[in-house]
Coordinates of N, CA and C in Angstrom, one line a residue:
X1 N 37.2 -49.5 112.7 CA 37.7 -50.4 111.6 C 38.1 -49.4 110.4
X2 N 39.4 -49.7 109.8 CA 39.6 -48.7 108.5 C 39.9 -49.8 107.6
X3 N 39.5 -49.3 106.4 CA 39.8 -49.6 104.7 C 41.4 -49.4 104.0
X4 N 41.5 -50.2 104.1 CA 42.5 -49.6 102.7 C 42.6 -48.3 102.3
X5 N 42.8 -47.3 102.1 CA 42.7 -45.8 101.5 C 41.9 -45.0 101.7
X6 N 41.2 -45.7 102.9 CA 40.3 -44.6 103.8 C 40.3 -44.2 104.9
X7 N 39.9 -43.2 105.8 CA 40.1 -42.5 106.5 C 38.9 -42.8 108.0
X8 N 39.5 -43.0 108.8 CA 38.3 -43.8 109.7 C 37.4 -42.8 110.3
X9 N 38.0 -40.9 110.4 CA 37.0 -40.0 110.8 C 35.2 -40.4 109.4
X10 N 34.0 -40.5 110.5 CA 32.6 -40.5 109.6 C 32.6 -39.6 108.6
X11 N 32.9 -38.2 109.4 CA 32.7 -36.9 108.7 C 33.3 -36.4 107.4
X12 N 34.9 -37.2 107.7 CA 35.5 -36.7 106.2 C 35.0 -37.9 105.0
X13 N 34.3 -39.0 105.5 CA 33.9 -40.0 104.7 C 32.8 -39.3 104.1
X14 N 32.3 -38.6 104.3 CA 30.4 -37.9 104.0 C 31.1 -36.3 103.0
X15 N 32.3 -36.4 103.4 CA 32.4 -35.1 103.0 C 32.2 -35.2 101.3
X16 N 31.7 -34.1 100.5 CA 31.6 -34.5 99.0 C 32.9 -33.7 98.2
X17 N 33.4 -34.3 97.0 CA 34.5 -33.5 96.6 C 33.6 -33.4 94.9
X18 N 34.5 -32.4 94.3 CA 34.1 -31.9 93.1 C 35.1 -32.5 92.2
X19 N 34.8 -32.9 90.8 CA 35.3 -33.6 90.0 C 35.0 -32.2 88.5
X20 N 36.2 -31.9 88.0 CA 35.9 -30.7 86.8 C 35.9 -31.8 85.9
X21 N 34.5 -31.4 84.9 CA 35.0 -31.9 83.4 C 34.4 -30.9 82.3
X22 N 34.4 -31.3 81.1 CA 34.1 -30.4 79.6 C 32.5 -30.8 79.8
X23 N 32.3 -29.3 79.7 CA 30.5 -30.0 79.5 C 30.1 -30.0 77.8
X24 N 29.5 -30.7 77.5 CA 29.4 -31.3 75.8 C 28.9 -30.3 75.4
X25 N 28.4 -29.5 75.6 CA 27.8 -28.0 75.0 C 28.1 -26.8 76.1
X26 N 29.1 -25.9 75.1 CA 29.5 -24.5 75.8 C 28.9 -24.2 76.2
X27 N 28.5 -23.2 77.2 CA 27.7 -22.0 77.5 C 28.4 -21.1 77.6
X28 N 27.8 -19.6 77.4 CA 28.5 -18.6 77.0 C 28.4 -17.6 78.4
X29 N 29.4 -16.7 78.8 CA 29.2 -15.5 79.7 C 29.0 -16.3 81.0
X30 N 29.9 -17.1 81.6 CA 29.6 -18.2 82.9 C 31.1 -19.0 83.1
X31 N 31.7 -18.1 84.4 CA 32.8 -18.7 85.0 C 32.8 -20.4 85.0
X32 N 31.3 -21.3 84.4 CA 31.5 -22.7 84.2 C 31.0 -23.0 82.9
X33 N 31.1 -22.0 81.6 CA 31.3 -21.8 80.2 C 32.1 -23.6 79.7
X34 N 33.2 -24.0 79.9 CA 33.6 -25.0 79.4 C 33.7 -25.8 80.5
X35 N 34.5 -25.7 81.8 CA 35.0 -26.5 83.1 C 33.4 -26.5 83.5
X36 N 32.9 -27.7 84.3 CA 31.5 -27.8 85.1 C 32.0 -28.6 86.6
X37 N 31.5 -28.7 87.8 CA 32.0 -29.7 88.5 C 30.9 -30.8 88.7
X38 N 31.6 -31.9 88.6 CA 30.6 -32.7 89.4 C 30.6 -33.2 90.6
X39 N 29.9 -33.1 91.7 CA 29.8 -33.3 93.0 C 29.5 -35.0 93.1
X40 N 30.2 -35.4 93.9 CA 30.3 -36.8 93.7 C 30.0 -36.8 95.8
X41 N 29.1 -37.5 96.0 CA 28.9 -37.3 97.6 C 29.1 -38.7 98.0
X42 N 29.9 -38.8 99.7 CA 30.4 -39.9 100.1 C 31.4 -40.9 100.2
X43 N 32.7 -39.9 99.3 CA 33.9 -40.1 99.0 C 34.9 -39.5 100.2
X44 N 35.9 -40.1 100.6 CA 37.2 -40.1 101.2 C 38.3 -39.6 100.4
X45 N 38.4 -39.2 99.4 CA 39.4 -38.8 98.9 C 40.5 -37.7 99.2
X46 N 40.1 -36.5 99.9 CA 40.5 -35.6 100.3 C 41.5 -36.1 101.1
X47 N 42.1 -37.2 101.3 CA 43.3 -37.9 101.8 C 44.4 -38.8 101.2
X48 N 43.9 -38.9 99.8 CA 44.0 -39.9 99.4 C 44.5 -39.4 97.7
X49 N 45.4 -38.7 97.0 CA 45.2 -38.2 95.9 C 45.4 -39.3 94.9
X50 N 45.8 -40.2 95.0 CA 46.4 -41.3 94.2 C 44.7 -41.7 93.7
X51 N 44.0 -42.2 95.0 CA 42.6 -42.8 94.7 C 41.7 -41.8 93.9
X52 N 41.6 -40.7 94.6 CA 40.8 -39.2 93.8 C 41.2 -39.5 92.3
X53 N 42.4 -39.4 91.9 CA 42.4 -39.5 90.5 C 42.0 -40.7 89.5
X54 N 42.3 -41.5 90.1 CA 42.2 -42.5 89.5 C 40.2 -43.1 89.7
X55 N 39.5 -42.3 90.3 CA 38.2 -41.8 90.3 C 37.8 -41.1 89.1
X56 N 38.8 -40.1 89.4 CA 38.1 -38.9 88.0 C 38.7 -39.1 86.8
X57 N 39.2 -40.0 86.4 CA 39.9 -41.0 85.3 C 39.1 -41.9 85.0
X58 N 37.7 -42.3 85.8 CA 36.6 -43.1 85.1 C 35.7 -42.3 84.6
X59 N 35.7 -40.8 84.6 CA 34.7 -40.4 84.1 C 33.8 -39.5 84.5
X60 N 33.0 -38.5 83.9 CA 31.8 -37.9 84.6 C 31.0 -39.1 84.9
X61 N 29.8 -39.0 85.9 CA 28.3 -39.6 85.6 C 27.5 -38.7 84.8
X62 N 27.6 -37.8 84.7 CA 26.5 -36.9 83.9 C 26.9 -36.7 82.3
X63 N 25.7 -37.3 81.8 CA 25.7 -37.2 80.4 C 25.8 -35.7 79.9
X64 N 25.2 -34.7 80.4 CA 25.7 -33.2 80.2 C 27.2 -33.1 79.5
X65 N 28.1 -34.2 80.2 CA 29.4 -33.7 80.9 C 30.1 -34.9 80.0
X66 N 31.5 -34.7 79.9 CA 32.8 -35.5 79.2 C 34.2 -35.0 79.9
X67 N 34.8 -36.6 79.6 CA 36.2 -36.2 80.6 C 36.8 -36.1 79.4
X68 N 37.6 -34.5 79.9 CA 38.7 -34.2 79.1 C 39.9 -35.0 78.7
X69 N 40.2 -35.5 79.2 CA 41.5 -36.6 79.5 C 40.9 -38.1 78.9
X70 N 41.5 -38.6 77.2 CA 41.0 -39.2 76.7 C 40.7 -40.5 77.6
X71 N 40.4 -41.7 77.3 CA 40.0 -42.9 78.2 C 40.9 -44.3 78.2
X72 N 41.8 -43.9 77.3 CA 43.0 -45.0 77.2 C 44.3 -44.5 78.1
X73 N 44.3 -42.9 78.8 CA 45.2 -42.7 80.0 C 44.9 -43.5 80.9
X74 N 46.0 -43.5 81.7 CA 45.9 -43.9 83.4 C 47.2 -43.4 83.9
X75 N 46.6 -43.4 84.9 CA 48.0 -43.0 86.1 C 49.0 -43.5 86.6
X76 N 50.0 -43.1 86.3 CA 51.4 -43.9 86.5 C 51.8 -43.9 87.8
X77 N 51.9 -42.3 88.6 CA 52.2 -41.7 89.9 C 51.8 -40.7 89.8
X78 N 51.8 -40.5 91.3 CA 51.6 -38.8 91.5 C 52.0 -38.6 92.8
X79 N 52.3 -37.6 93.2 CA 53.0 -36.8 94.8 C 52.6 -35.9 94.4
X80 N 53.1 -35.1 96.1 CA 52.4 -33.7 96.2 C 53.8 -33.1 97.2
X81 N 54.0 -31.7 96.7 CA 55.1 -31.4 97.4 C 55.2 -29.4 97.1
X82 N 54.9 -29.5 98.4 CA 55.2 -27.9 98.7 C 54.0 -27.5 97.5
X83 N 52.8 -27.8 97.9 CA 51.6 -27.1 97.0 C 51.4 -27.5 95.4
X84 N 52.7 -28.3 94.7 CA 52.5 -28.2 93.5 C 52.0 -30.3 93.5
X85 N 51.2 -30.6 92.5 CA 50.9 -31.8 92.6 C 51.9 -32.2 91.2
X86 N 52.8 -33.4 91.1 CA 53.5 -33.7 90.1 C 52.9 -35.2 89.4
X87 N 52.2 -35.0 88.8 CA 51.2 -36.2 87.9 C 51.7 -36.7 86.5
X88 N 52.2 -38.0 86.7 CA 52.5 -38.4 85.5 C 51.6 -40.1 85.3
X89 N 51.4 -39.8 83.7 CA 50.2 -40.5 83.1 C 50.8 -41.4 82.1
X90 N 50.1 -42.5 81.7 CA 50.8 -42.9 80.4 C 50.9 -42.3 79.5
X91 N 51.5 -42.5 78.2 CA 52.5 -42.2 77.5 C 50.8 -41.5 76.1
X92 N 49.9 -42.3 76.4 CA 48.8 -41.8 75.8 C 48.6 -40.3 76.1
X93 N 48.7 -40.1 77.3 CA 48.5 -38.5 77.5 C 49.2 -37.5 76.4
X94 N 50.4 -38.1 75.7 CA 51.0 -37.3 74.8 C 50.6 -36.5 73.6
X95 N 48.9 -37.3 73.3 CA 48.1 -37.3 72.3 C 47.7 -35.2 72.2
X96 N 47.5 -35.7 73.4 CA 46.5 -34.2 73.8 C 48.2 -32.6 73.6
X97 N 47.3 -31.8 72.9 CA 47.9 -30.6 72.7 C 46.8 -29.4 72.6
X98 N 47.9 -28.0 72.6 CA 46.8 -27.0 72.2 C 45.9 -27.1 73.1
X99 N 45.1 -26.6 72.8 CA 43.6 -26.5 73.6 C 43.1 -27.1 74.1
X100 N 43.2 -28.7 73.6 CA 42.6 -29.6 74.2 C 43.8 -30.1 75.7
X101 N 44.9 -29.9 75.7 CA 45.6 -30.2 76.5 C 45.6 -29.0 77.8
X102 N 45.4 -27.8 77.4 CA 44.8 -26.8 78.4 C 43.4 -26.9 78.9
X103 N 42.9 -27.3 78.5 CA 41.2 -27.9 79.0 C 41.5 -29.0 79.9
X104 N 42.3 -29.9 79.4 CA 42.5 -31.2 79.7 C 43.1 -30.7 81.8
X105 N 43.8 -29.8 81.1 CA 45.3 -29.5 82.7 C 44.2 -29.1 83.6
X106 N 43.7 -27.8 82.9 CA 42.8 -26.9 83.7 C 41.4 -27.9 84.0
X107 N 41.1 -28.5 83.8 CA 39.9 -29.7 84.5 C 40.7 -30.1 85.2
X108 N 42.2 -30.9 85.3 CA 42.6 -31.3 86.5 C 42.9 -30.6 87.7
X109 N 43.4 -29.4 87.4 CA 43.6 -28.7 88.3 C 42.3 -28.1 89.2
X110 N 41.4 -27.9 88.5 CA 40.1 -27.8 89.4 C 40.0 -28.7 90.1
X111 N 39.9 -29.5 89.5 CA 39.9 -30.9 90.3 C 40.6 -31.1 91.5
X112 N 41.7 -31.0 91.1 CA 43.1 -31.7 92.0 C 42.9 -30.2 93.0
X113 N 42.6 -29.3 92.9 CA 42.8 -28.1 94.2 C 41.8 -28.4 94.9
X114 N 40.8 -29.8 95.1 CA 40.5 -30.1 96.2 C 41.3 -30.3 97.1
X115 N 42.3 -30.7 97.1 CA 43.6 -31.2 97.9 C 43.5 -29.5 98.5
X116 N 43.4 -28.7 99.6 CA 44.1 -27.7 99.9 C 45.5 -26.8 99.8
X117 N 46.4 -27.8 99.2 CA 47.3 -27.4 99.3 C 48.3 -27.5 97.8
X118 N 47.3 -27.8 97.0 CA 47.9 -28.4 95.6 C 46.9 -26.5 95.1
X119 N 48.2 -25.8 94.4 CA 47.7 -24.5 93.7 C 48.1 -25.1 92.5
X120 N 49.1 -26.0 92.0 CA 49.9 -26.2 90.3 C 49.6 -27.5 90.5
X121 N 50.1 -27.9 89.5 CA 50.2 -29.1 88.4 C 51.0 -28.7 87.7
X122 N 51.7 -30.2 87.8 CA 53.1 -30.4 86.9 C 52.3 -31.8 86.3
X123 N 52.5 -31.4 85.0 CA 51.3 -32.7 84.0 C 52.7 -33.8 83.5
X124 N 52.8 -34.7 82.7 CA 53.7 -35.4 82.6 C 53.1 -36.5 81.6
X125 N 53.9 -36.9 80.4 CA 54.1 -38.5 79.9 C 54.7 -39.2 80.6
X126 N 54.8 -40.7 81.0 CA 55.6 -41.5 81.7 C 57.1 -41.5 80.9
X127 N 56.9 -42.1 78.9 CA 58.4 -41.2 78.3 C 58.1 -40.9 77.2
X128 N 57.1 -40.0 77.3 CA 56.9 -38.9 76.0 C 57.1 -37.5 76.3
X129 N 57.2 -37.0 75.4 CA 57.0 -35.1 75.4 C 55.4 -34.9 75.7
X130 N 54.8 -33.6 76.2 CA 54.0 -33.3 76.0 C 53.4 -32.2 75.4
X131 N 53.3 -32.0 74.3 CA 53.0 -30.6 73.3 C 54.6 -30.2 73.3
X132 N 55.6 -31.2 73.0 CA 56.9 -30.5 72.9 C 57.8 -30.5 73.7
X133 N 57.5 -30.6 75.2 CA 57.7 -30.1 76.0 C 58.0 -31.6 76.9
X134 N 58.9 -31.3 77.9 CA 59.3 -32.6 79.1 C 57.6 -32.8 80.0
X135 N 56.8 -31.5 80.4 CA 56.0 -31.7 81.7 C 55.0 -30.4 80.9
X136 N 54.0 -30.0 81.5 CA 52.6 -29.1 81.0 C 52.6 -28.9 82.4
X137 N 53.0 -27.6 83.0 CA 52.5 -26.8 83.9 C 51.5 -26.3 84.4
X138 N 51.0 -26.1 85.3 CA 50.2 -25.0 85.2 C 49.2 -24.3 87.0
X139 N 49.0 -23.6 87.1 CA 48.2 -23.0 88.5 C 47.5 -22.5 88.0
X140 N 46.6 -22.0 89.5 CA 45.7 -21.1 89.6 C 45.5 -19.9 89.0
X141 N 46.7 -19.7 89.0 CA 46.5 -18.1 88.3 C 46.5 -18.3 86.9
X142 N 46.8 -19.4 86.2 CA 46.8 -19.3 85.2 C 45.6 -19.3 84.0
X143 N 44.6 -19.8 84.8 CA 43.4 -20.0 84.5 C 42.4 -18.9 84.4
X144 N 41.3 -19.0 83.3 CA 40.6 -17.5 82.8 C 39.7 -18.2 83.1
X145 N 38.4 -18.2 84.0 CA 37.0 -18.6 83.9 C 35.9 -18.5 83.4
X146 N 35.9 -17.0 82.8 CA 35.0 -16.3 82.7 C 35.0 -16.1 80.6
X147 N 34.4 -16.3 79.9 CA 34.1 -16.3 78.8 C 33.7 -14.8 78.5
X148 N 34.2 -14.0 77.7 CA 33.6 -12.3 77.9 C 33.0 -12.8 76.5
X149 N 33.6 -13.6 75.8 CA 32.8 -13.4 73.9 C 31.4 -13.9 73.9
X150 N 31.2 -12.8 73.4 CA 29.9 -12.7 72.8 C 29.5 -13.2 70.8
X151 N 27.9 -14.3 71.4 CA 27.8 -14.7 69.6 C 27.4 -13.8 68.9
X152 N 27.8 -13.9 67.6 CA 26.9 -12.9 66.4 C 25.7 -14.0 66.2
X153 N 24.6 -13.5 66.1 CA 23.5 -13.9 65.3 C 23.7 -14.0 63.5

């Protein structure tokens, strides 16, 4: 018997996927300094990117942890094509710039490279600019994990 947007293999149903969000307090010198994942176990999503997101669009569970991506978005569409995932959000996403919108991309993109085959993100308003801009790019490589700064006392 299958579901709606699920996958009838047992195994990939058990399989667990990772969810990146902002952990509420930095930590310093740790490739998971800002991005943390949350392991969410007993999810189908790895088939499914439309549902995956619209998952990690409700939120961490862990109080530690905050979703980057304020809470009045939602998801308009998304495809996946030749590795890059193309995500467009409502028109709220436009809010986010700077820093917060690189936090924002780079939590998704951790996210969204559960997909094996998603290395970029193409970010998107449904019909806004975003920091200026038609779409907010971004991959793998573009991402620093590692925090080298050190605090003064």
């Amino acid at each position: 018997q299958m579901l709606c947007g699920c996958t009838s293999k047992k195994e990939e149903f058990k399989k667990p996927v990772n969810f990146y969000y902002c952990r509420r307090e930095v930590t310093y010198n740790s490739p998971q300094a800002v991005l943390y994942p949350e392991t969410r176990e007993g999810y189908s999503y790895h088939s499914n990117i439309i549902a995956y997101l619209h998952a990690y669009l409700c939120g961490p569970q862990s109080e530690e942890l905050e979703a980057p991506i304020p809470p009045d978005v939602y998801l308009v569409s998304c495809s996946v094509e030749e590795g890059i995932a193309d995500i467009v959000f409502s028109n709220q996403f436009s809010k986010l710039s700077g820093v917060k919108l690189a936090t924002a991309c780079s939590a998704l993109l951790l996210s969204v490279h559960e997909f094996s085959n998603v290395e970029t993100i193409r970010v998107r308003a449904k019909d806004a600019q975003v920091d200026g801009r038609a779409y907010f790019e971004l991959s793998l490589d573009d991402i620093v994990l590692l925090d080298t700064v050190t605090t003064q006392d």
